PDB file of C-alpha atoms in Angstrom:
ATOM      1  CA  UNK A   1     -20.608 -20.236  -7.658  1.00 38.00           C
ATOM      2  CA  UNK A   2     -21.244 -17.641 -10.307  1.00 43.00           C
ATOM      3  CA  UNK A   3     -24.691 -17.960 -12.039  1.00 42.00           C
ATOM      4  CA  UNK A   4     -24.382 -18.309 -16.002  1.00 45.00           C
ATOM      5  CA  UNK A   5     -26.483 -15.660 -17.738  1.00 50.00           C
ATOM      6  CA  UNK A   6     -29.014 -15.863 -18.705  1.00 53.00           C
ATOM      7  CA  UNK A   7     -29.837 -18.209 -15.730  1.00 54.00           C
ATOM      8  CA  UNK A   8     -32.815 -20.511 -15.337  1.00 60.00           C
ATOM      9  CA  UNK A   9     -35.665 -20.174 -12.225  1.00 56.00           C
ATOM     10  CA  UNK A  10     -33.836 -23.576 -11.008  1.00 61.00           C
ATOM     11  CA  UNK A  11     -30.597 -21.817 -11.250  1.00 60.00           C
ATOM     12  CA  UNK A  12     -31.733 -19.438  -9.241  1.00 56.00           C
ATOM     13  CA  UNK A  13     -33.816 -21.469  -6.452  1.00 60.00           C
ATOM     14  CA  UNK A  14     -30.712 -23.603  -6.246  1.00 61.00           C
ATOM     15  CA  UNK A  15     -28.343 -20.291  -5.827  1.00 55.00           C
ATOM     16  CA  UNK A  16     -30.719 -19.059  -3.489  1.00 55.00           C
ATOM     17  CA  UNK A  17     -31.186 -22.167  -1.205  1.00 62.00           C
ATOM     18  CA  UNK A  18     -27.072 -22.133  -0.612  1.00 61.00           C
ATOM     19  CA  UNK A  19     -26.815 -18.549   0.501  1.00 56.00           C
ATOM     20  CA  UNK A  20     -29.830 -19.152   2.730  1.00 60.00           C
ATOM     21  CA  UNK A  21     -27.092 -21.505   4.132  1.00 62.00           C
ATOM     22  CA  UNK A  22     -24.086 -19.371   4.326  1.00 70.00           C
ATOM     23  CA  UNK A  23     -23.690 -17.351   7.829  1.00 75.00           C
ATOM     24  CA  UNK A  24     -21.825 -14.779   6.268  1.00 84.00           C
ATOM     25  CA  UNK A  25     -24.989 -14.049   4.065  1.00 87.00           C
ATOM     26  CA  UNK A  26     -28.412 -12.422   4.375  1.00 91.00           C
ATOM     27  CA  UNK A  27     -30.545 -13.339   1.135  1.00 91.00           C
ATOM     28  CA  UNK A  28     -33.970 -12.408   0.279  1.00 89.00           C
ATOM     29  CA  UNK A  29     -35.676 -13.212  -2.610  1.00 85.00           C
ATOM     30  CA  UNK A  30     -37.744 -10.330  -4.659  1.00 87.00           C
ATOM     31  CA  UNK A  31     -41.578 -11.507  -5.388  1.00 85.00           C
ATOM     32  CA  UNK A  32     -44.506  -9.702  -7.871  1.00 80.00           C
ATOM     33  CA  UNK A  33     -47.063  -8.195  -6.030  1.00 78.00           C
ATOM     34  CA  UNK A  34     -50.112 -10.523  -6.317  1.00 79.00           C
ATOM     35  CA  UNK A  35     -48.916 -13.539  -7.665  1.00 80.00           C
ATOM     36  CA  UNK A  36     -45.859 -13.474  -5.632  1.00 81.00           C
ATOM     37  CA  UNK A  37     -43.646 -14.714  -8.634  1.00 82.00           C
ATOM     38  CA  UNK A  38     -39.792 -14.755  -8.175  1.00 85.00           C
ATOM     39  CA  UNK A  39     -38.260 -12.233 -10.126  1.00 86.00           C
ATOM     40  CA  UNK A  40     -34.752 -11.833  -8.672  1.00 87.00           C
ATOM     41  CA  UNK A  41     -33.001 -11.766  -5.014  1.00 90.00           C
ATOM     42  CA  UNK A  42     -30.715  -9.270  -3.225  1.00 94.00           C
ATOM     43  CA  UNK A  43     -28.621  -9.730  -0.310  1.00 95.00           C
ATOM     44  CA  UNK A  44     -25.682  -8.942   1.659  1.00 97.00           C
ATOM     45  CA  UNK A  45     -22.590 -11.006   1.556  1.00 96.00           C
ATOM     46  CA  UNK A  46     -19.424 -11.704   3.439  1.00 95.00           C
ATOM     47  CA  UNK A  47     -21.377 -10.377   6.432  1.00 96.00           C
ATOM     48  CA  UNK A  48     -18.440  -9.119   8.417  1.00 97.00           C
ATOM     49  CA  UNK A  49     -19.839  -8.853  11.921  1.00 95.00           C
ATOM     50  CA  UNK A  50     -16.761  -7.727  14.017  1.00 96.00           C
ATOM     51  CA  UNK A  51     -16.442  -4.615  11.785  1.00 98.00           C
ATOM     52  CA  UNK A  52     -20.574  -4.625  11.359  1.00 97.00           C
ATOM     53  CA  UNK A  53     -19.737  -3.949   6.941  1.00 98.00           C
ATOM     54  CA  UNK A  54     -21.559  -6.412   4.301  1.00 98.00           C
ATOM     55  CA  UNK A  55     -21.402  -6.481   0.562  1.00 98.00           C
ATOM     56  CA  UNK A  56     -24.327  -5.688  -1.232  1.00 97.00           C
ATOM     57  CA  UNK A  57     -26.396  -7.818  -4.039  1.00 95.00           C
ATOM     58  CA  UNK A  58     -29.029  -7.627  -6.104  1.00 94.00           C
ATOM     59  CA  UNK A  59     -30.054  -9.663  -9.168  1.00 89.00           C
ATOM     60  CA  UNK A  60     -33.340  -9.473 -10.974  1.00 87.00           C
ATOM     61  CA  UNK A  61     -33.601 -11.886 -13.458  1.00 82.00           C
ATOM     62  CA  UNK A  62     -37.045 -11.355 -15.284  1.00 78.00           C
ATOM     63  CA  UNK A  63     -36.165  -8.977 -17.781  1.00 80.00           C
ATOM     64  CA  UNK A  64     -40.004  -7.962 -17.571  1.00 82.00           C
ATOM     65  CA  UNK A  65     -39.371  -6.851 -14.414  1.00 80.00           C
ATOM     66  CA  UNK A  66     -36.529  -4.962 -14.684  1.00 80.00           C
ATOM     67  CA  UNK A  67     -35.935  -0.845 -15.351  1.00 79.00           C
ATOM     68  CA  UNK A  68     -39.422  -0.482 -13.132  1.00 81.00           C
ATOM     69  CA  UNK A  69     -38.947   0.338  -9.763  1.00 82.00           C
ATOM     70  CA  UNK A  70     -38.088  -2.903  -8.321  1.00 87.00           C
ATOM     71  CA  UNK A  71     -34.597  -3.089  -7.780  1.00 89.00           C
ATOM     72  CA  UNK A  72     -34.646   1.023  -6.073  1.00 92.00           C
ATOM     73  CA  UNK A  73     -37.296  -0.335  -3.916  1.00 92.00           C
ATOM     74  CA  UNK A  74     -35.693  -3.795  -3.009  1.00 93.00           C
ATOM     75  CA  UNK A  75     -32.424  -1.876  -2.251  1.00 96.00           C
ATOM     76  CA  UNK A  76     -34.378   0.808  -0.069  1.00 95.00           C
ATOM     77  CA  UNK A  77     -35.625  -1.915   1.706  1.00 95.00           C
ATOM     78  CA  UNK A  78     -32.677  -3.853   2.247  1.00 97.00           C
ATOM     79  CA  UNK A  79     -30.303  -0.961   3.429  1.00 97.00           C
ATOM     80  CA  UNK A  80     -33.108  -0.448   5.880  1.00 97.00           C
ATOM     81  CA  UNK A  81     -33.002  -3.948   7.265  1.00 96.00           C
ATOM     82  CA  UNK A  82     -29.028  -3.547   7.412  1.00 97.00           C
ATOM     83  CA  UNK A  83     -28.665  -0.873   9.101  1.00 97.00           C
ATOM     84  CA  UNK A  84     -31.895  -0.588  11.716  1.00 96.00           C
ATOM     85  CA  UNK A  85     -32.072  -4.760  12.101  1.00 95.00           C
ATOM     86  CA  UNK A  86     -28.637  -5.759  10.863  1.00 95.00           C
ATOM     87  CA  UNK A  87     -26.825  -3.491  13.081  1.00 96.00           C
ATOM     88  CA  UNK A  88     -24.685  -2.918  10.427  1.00 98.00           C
ATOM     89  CA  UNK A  89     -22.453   0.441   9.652  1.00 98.00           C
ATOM     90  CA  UNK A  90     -21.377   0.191   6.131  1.00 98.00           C
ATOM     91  CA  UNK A  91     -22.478  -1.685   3.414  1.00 98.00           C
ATOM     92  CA  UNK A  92     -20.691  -1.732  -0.399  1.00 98.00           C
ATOM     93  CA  UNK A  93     -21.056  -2.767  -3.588  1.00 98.00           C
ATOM     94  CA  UNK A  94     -19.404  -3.025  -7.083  1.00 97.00           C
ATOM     95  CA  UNK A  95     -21.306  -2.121 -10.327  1.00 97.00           C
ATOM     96  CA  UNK A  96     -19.810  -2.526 -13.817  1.00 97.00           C
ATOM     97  CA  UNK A  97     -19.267   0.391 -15.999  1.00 96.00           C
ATOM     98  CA  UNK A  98     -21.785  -0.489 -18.538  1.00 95.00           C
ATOM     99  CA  UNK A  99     -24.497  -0.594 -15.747  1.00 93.00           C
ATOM    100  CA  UNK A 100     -24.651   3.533 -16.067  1.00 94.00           C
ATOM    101  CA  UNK A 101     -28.478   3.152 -15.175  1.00 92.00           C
ATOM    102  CA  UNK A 102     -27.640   1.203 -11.530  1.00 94.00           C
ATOM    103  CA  UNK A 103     -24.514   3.456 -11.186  1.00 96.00           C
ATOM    104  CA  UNK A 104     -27.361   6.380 -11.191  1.00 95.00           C
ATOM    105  CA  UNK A 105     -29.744   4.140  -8.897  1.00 95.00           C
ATOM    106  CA  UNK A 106     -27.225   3.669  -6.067  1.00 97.00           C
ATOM    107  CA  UNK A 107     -26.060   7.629  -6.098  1.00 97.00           C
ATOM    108  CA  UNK A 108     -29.457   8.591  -6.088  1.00 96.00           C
ATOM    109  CA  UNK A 109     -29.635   6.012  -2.688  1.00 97.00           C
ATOM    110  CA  UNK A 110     -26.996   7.010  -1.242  1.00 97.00           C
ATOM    111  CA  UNK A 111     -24.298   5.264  -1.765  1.00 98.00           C
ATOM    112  CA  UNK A 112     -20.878   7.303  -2.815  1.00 98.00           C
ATOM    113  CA  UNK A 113     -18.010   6.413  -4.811  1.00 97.00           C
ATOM    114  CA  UNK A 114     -15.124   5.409  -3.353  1.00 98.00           C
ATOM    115  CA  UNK A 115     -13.019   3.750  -6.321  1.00 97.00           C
ATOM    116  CA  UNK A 116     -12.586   2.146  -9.743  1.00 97.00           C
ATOM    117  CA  UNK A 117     -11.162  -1.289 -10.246  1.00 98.00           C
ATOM    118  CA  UNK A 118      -9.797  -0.932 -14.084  1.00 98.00           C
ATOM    119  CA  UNK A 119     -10.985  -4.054 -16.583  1.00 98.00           C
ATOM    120  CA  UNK A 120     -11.680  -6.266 -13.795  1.00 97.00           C
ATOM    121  CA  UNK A 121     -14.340  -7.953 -16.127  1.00 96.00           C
ATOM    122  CA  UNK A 122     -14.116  -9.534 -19.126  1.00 96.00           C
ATOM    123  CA  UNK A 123     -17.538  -9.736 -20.756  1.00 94.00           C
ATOM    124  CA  UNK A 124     -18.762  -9.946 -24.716  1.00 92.00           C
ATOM    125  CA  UNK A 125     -15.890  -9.473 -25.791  1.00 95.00           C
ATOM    126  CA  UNK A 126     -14.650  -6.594 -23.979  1.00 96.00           C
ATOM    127  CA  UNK A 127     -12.664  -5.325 -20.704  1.00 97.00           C
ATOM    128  CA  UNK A 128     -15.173  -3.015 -17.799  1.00 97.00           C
ATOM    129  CA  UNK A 129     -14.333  -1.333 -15.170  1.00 98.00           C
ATOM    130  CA  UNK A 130     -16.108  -1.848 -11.509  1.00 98.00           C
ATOM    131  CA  UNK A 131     -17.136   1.320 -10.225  1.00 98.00           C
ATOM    132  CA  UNK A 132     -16.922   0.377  -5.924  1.00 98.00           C
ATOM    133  CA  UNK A 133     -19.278   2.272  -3.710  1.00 98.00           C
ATOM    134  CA  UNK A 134     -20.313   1.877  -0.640  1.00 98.00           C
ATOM    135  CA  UNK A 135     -23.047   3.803   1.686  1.00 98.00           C
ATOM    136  CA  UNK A 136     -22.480   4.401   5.894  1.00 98.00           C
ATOM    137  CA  UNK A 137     -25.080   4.116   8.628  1.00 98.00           C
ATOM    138  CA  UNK A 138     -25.038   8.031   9.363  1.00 97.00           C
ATOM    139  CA  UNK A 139     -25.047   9.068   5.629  1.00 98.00           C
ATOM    140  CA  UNK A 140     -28.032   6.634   5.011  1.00 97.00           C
ATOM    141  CA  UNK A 141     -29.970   7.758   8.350  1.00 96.00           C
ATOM    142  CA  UNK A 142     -29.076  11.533   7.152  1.00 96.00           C
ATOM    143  CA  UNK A 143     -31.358  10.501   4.129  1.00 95.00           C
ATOM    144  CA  UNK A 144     -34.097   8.373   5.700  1.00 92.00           C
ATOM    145  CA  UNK A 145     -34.634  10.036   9.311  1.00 88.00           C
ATOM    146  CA  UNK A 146     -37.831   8.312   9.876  1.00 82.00           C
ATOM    147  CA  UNK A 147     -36.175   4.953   8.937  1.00 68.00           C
ATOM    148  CA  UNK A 148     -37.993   4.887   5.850  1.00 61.00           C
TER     149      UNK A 148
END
């Protein structure tokens, strides 16, 4: 089920307890440093194991937390657990074309165009396009040769 947004911490525990569920899924929930506050998740979905390809996730829901750092850093981190422990060879995403800022996050990762769904989102009042990308094993290993 889609989250409304703004969503509450409940919302989110409750979203984040069924994906822990799902087989298909690989969820992991983004903490503070310190305090170890929940702040968001990210994840990879529809888990296709036969063709080793996932779709990527993230969500961080503090706002006070956001444009810092975390989400690069929780993506980093989560490509390398897809494709060194996952096994995985491809992993994709789709990012809205008002999200110019993650658009420029994911390039800067890795992760290369490979399409535009036209006004596949309605939202305040007006149609966006989803931007689809995606990222391979070798291209992210050709940027990370220690793994890192």
């Amino acid at each position: 089920a889609k989250l409304p947004h703004p969503c509450t911490l409940q919302d989110e525990e409750g979203w984040f307890e069924q994906q822990r569920s799902d087989p298909s899924s690989r969820v992991f929930a983004i903490l503070t440093l310190g305090e170890g506050r929940l702040i968001g998740n990210c994840g990879l979905h529809q888990i296709d194991w036969t063709n080793r390809r996932a779709i990527f996730g993230i969500f961080i829901g503090d706002r006070n937390y956001q444009n810092r750092g975390l989400g690069s850093d929780a993506t980093r981190t989560l490509l390398r657990y897809a494709f060194e422990e996952a096994g995985l060879h491809r992993v994709e995403l789709e990012v809205f074309s008002f999200n110019l800022r993650a658009i420029h996050v994911y390039e800067k990762l890795g992760f290369r165009p490979e399409g535009l769904r036209r006004q596949t989102l309605y939202r305040e009042g007006a149609w966006h396009d989803g931007h689809v990308m995606a990222i391979l094993e070798d291209e992210w290993r050709a940027l990370n040769p220690n793994g890192r």
